[in-house]
mmCIF file of C-alpha atoms in Angstrom:
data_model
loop_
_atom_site.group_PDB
_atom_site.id
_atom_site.type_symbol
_atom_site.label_atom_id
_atom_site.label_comp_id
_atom_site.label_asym_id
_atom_site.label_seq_id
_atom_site.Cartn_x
_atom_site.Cartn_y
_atom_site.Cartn_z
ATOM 1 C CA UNK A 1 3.484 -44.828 -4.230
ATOM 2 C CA UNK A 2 5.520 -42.225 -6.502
ATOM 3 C CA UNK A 3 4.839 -41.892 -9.858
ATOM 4 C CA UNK A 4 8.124 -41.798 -11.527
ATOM 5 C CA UNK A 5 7.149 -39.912 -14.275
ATOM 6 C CA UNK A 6 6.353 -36.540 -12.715
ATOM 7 C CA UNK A 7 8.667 -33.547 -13.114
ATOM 8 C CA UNK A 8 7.025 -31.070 -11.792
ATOM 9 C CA UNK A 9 6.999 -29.263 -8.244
ATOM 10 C CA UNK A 10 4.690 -30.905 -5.762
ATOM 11 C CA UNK A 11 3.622 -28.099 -3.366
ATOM 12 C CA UNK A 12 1.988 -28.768 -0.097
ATOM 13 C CA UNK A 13 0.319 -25.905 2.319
ATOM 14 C CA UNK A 14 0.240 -27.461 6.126
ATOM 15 C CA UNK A 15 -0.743 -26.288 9.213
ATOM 16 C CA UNK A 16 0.519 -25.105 12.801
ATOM 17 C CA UNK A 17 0.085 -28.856 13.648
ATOM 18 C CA UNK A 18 1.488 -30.043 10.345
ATOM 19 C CA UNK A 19 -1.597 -31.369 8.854
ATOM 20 C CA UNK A 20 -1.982 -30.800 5.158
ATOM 21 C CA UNK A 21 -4.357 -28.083 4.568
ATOM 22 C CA UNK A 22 -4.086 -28.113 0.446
ATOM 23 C CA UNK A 23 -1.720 -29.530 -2.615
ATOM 24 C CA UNK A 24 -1.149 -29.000 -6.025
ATOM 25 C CA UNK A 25 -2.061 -31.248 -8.679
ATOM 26 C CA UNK A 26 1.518 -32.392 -9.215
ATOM 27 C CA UNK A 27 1.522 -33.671 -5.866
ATOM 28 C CA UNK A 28 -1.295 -35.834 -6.316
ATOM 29 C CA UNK A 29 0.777 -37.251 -9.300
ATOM 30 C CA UNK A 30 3.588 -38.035 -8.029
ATOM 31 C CA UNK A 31 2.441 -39.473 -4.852
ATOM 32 C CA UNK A 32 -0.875 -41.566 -6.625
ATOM 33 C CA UNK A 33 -3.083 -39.806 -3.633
ATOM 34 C CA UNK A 34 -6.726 -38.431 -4.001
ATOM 35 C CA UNK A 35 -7.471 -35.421 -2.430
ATOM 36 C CA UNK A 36 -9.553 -37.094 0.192
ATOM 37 C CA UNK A 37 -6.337 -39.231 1.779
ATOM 38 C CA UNK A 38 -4.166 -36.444 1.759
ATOM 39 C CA UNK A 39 -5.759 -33.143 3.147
ATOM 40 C CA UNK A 40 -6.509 -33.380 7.024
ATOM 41 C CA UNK A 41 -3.870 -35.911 7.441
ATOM 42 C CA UNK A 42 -0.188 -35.571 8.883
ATOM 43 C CA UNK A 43 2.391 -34.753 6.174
ATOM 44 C CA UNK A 44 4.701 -37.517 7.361
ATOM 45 C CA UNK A 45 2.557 -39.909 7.301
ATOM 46 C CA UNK A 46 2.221 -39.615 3.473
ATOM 47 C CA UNK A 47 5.054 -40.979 1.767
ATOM 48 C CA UNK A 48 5.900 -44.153 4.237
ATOM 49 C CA UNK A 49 7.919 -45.493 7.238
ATOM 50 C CA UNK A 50 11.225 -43.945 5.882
ATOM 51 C CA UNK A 51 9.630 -40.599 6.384
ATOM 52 C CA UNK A 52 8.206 -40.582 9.941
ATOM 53 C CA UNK A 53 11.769 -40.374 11.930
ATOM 54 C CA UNK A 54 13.260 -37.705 9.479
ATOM 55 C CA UNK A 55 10.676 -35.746 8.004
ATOM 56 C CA UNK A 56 8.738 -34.632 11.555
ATOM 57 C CA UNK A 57 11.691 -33.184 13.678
ATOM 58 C CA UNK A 58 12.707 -31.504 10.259
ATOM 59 C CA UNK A 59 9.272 -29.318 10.141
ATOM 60 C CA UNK A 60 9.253 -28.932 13.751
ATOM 61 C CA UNK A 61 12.145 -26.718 13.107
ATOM 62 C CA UNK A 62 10.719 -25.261 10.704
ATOM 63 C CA UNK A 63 7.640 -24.066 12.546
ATOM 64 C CA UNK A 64 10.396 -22.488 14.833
ATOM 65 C CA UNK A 65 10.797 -20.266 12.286
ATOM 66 C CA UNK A 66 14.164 -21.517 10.653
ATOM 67 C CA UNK A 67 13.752 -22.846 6.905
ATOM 68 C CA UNK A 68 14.900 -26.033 6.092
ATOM 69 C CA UNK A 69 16.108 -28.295 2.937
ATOM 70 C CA UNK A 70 16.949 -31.854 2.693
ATOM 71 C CA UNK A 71 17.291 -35.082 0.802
ATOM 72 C CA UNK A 72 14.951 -37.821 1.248
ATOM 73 C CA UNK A 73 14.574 -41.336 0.744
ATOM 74 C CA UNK A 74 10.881 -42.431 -0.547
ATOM 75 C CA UNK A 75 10.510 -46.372 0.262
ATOM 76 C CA UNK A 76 7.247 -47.867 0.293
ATOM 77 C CA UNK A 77 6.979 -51.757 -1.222
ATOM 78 C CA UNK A 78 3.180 -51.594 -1.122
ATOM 79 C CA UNK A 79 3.172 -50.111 -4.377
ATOM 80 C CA UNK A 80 4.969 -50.590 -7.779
ATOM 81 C CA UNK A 81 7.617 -47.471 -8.398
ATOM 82 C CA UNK A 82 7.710 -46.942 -4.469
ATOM 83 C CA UNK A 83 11.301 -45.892 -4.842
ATOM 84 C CA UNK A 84 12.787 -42.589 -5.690
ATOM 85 C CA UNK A 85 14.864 -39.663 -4.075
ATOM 86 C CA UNK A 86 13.265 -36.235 -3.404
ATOM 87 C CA UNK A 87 14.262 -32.614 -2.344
ATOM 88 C CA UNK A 88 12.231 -31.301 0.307
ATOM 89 C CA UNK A 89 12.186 -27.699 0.954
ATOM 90 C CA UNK A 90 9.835 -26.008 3.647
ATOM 91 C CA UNK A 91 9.428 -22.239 5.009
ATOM 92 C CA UNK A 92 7.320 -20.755 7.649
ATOM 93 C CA UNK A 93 4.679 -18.002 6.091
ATOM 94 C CA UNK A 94 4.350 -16.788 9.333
ATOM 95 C CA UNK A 95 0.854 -14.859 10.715
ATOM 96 C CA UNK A 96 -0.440 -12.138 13.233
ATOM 97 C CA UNK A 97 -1.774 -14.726 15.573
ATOM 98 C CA UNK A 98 0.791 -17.575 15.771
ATOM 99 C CA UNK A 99 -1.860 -20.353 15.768
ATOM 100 C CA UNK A 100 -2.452 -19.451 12.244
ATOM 101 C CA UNK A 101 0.729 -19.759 10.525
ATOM 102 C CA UNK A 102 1.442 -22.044 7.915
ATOM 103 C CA UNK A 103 4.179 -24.170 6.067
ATOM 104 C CA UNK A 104 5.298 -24.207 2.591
ATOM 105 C CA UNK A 105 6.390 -27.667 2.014
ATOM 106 C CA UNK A 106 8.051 -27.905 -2.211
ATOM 107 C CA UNK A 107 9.054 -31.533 -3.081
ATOM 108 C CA UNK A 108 11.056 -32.392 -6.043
ATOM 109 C CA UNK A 109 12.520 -35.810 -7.890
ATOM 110 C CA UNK A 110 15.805 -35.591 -8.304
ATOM 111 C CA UNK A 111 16.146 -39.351 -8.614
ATOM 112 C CA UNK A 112 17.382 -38.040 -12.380
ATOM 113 C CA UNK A 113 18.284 -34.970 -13.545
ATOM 114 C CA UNK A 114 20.086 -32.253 -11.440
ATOM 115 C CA UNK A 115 22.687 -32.987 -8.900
ATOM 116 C CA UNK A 116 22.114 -32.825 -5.135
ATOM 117 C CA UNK A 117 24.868 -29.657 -5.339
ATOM 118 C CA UNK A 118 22.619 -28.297 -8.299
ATOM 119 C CA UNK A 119 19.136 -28.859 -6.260
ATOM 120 C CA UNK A 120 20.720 -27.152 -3.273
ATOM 121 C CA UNK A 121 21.855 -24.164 -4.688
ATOM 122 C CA UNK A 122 18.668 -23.667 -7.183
ATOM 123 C CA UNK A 123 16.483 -24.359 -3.617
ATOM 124 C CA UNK A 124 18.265 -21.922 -1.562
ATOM 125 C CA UNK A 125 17.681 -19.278 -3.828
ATOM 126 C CA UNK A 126 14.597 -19.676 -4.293
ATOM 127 C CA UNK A 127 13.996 -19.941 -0.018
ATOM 128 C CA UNK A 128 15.841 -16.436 0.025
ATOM 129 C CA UNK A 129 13.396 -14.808 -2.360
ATOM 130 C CA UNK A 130 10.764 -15.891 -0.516
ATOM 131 C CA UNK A 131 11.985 -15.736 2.947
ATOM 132 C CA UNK A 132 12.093 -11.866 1.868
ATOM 133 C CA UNK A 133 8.541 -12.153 0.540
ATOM 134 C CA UNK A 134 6.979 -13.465 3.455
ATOM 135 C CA UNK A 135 9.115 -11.355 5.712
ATOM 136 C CA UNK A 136 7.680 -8.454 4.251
ATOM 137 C CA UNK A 137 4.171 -9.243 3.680
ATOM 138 C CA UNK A 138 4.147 -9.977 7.657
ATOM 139 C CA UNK A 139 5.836 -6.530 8.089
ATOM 140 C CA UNK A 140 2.521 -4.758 5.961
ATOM 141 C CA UNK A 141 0.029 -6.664 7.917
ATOM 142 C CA UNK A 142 1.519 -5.617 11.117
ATOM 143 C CA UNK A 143 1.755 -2.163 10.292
ATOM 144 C CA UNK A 144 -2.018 -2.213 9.082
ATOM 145 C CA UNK A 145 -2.961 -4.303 12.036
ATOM 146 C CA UNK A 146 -1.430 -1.103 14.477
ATOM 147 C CA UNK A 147 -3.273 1.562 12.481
ATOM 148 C CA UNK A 148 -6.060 -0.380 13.266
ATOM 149 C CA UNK A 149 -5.942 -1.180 17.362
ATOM 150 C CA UNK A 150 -4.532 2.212 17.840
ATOM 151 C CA UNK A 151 -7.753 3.909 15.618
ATOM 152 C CA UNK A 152 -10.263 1.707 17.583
ATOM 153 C CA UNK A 153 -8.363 2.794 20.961
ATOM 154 C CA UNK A 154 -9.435 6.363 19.627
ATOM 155 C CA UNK A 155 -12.821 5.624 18.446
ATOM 156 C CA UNK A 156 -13.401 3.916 21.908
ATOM 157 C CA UNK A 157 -12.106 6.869 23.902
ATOM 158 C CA UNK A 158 -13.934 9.390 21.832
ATOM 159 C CA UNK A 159 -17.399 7.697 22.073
ATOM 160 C CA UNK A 160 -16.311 7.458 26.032
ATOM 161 C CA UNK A 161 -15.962 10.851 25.663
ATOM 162 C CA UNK A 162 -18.999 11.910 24.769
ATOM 163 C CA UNK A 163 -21.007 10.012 27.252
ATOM 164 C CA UNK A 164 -19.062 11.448 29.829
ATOM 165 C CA UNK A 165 -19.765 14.964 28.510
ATOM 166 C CA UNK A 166 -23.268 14.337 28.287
ATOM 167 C CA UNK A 167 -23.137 13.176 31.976
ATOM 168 C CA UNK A 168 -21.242 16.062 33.803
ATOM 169 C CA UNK A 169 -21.005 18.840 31.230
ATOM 170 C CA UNK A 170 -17.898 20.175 33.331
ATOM 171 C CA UNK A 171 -14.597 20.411 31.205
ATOM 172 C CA UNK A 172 -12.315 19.109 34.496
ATOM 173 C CA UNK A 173 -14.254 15.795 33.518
ATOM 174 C CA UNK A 174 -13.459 15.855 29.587
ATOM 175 C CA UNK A 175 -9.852 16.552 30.452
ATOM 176 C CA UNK A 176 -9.724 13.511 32.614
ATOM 177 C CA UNK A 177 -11.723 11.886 29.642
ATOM 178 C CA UNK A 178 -8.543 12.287 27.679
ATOM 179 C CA UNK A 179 -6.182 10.933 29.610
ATOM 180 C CA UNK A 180 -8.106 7.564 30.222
ATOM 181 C CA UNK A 181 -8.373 7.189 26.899
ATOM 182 C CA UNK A 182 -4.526 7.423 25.535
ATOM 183 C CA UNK A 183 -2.525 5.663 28.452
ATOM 184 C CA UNK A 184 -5.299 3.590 30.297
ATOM 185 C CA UNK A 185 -3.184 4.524 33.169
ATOM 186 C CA UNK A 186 0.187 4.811 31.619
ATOM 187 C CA UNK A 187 2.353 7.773 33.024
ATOM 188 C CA UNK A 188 2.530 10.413 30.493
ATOM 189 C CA UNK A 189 5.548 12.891 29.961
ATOM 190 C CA UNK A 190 6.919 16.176 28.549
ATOM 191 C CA UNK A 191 9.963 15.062 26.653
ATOM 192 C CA UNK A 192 10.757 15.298 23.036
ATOM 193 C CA UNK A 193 10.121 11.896 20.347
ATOM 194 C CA UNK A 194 11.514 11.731 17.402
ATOM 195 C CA UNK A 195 9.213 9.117 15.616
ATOM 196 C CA UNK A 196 10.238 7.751 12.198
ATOM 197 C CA UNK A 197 8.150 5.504 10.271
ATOM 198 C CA UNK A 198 7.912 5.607 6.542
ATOM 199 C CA UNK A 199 4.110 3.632 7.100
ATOM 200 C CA UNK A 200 2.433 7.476 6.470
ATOM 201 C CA UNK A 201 -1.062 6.315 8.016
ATOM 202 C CA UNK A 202 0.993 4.905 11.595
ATOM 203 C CA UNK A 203 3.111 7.748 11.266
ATOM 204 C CA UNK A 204 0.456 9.986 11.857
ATOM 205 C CA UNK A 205 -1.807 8.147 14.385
ATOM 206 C CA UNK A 206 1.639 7.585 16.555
ATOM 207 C CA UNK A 207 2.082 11.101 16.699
ATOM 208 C CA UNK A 208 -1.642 11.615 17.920
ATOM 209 C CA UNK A 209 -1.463 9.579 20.170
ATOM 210 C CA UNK A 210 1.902 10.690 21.610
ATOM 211 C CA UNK A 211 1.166 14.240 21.522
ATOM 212 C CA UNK A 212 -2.066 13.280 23.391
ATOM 213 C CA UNK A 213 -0.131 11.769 25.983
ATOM 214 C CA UNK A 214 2.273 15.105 26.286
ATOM 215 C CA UNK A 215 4.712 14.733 24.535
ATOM 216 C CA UNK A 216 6.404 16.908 21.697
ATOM 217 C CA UNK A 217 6.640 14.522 18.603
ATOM 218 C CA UNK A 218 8.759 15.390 15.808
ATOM 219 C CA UNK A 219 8.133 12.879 12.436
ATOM 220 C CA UNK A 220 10.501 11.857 10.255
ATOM 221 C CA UNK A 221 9.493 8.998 6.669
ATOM 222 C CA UNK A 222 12.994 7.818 6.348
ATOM 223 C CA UNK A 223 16.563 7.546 8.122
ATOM 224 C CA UNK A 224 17.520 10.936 5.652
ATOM 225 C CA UNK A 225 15.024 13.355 6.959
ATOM 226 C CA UNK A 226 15.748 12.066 10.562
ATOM 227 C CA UNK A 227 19.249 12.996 10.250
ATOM 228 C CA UNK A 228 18.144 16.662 9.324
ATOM 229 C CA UNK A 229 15.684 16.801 11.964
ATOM 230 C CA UNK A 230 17.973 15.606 15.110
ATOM 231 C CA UNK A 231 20.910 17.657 13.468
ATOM 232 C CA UNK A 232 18.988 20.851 13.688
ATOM 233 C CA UNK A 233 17.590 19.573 17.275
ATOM 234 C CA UNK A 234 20.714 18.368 18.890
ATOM 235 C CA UNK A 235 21.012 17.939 22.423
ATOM 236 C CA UNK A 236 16.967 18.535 22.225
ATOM 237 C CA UNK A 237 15.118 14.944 21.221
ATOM 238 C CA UNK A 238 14.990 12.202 24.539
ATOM 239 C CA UNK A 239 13.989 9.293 22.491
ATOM 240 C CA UNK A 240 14.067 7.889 19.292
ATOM 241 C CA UNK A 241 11.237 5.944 17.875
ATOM 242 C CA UNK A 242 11.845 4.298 14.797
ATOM 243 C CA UNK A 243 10.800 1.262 12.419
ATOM 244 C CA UNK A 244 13.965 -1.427 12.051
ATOM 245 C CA UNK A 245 13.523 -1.401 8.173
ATOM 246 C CA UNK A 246 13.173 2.123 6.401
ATOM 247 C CA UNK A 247 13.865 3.259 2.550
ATOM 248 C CA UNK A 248 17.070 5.138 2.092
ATOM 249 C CA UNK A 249 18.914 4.136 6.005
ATOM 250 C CA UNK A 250 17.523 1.451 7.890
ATOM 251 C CA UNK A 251 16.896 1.956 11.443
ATOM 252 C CA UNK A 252 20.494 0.236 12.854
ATOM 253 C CA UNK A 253 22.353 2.192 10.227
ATOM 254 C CA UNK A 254 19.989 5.463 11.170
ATOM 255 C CA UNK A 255 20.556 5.366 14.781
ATOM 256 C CA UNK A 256 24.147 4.709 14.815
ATOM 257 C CA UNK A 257 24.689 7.574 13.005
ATOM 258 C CA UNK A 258 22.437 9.227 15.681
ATOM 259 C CA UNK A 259 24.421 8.825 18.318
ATOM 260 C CA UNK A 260 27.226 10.488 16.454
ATOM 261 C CA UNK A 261 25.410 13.868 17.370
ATOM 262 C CA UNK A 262 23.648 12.577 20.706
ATOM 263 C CA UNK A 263 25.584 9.817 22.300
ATOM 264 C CA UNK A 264 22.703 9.895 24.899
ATOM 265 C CA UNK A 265 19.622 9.729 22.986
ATOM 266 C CA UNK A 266 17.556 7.013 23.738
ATOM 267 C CA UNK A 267 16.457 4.584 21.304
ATOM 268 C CA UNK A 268 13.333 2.557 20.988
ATOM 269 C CA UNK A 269 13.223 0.090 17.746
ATOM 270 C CA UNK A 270 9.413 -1.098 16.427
ATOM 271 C CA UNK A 271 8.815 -3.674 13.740
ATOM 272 C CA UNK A 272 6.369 -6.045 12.064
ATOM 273 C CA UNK A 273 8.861 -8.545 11.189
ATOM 274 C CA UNK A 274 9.337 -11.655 12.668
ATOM 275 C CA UNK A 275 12.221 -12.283 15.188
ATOM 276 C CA UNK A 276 14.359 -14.092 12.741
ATOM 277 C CA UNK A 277 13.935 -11.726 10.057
ATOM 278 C CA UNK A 278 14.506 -8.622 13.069
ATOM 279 C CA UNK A 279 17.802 -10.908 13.890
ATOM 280 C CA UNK A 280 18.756 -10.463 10.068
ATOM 281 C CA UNK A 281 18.895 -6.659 10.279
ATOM 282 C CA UNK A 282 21.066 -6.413 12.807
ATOM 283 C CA UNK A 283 19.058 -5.754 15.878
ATOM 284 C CA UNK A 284 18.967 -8.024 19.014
ATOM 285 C CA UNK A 285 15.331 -8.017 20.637
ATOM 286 C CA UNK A 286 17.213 -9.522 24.169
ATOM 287 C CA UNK A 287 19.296 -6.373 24.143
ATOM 288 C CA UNK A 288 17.375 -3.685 22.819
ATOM 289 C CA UNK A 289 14.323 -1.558 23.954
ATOM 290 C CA UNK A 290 12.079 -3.441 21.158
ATOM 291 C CA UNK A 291 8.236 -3.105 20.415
ATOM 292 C CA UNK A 292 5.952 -5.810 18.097
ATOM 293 C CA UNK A 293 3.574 -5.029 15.580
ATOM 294 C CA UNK A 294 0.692 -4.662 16.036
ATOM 295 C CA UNK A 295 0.837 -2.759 19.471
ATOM 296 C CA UNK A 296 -2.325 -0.893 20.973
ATOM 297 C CA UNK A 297 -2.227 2.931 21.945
ATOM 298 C CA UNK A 298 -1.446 1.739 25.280
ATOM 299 C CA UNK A 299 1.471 -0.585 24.635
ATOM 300 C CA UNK A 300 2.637 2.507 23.137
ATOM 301 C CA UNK A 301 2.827 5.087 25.678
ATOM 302 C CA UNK A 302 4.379 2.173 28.325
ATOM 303 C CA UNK A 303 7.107 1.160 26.101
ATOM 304 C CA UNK A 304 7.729 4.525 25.692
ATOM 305 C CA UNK A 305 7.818 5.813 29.055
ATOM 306 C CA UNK A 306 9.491 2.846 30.010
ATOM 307 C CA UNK A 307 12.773 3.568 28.016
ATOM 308 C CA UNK A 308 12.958 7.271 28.701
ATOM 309 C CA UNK A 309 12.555 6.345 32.389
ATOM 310 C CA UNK A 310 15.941 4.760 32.092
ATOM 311 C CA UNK A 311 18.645 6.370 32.624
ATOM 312 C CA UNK A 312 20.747 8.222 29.644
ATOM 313 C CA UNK A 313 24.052 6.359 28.100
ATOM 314 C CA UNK A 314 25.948 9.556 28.498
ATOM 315 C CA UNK A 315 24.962 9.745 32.312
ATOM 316 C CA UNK A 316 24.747 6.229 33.036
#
C-alpha cells in the first residue's frame, strides 16, 4: 500500500470529523491511492488495521487543540511494499466557528534515513513555527471579526435611529434611541477605561462604543504608552482593558507593572487567540476577568460592567 520509494512530505487537510478534505500529490504516492478513495473518507481508515486503534484517539486530541507527533507502524499484506515506518505529525488550524476547524496531518518515511531522535526534533520545530502561525492568523481574524459585529451593532442602531426620529421627532426619544442601541439593556457607567489595543481600527470603535455607554475612555497602542497614560492618571483609571498580546509589553507583563502604581485597578484581558495559545502567555481564562474575540458591542459593555461591579483588590 506504500510506495517505498517516496521521500517526500505527504500532507493531508481533514476535517472537524476527521475526514480527509484534500492531499498532496506525495501522498497519493506513497500510499498508491487515487483521489477518489481518499478524500471524503476517514483518515484512519487509509493506511490499514494497524492504524485504526492508534491513529484515531491520537487526532482526537488533537482536535482538542493539543498538537501531536508519533511513530507509526504501516502493515497492510494486501499489497506488495505494505511495510514501512512513518512520522505522523498533526496540528489544529483552528477557526471562528469551531465546526470549521481543520487538521494538518504531515506524514513522513523514516523507514531509512533520519533517526526517530532526528525526526522528533526536526518535527517539533517545525509544529512550533506553525503553532505560532496559526495562533496568530486566528488572533487577526478575530480582531477583524469584532470590528465587524461591533460596526454592524452601530449601523443597526443608527438606521433604528432614524426611524425613530422620523416617528416622534422629540429628542427625549433619540436619547433613549442611543442607549438601546450600545448596551441592549446593559447598565452603563461613569468610570474611567483605560483601553489598550494595538488593532488601530478596534481601538477606535471600542472607544465609541464605550464612551457611548458613559464612560471616559482613555486609549493606549502598546503596553509603553499605557504606562505613561496610568502614570500621569494614577489613582484615576477603574479598569483596564487590554489585548493579552501587544508589541513592546504584552498585556501580563503590562498589567503587572500596573498594579505597581494602582494595586486596585481592575483588569479585564481580551484576545483572539485560542485558549491554549492564551494559556501560553501566561494568563488563566478560569481565573481572570477574560473576553473572546469576536465579541458584539453588547458583550462589551456587560463584561465590562461586570468587572468594575466587583469589588476593588485594595478594598476587597
Amino acid at each position: 500500500m506504500m510506495s517505498q520509494g517516496s521521500a517526500r512530505e505527504a500532507l493531508l487537510v481533514l476535517d472537524a470529523a476527521l475526514h480527509v478534505r484534500a492531499a498532496n500529490r506525495a501522498f497519493y504516492e506513497m500510499f498508491r491511492l487515487a483521489p477518489e478513495e481518499s478524500v471524503g473518507r476517514k483518515v484512519y481508515e487509509l493506511g490499514g488495521r494497524a492504524w485504526n486503534e492508534k491513529l484515531r484517539p491520537m487526532l482526537e486530541t488533537v482536535l482538542s487543540g493539543e498538537p501531536q507527533s508519533d511513530q507509526f507502524e504501516l502493515i497492510n499484506d494486501d499489497k506488495e511494499g505494505g511495510h514501512g515506518t512513518l512520522w505522523l505529525s498533526a496540528r489544529l488550524v483552528p477557526s471562528a466557528d469551531a465546526g470549521d476547524s481543520t487538521v494538518l496531518l504531515s506524514i513522513e518515511d523514516i523507514t531509512t534515513g533520519r533517526t526517530v531522535e532526528e525526526t522528533l526534533a526536526v518535527r517539533t520545530k517545525e509544529l512550533n513555527t506553525f503553532a505560532d502561525m496559526a495562533g496568530r492568523a486566528a488572533h487577526e481574524l478575530n480582531n477583524l471579526l469584532t470590528v465587524i459585529r461591533m460596526n454592524a451593532d452601530l449601523i443597526e442602531g443608527t438606521l433604528k435611529e432614524s426611524s425613530d426620529e422620523i416617528a416622534t421627532r422629540q429628542s427625549s426619544e433619540k436619547k433613549a434611541g442611543k442607549v438601546r442601541r450600545l448596551r441592549h439593556g446593559a447598565p452603563t457607567g461613569k468610570e474611567t477605561i483605560l483601553l489598550v489595543d494595538d488593532e488601530k481600527a478596534l481601538r477606535k470603535l471600542g472607544k465609541r462604543v464605550l464612551s457611548a455607554a458613559g464612560y471616559r475612555v482613555l486609549e493606549a497602542s502598546d503596553g509603553a504608552m499605557a504606562l505613561r497614560i496610568a502614570a500621569e492618571e494614577v489613582g484615576e483609571i477603574d479598569l483596564v482593558l487590554t489585548d493579552v498580546e501587544m508589541p513592546t509589553l504584552g498585556g501580563r507583563g503590562m498589567v503587572d507593572e500596573l498594579h505597581e502604581l494602582s494595586p486596585g485597578m481592575r483588569v479585564l484581558f481580551m484576545s483572539g487567540y485560542t485558549d491554549n495559545e492564551i494559556l501560553r502567555r501566561g494568563i488563566r481564562t478560569s481565573e481572570t476577568d477574560f473576553l473572546q474575540k469576536p465579541f458584539t458591542a453588547e458583550a462589551l459593555c456587560a463584561a465590562v460592567r461586570a468587572v468594575l461591579s466587583k469589588p476593588s483588590t485594595a478594598t476587597a
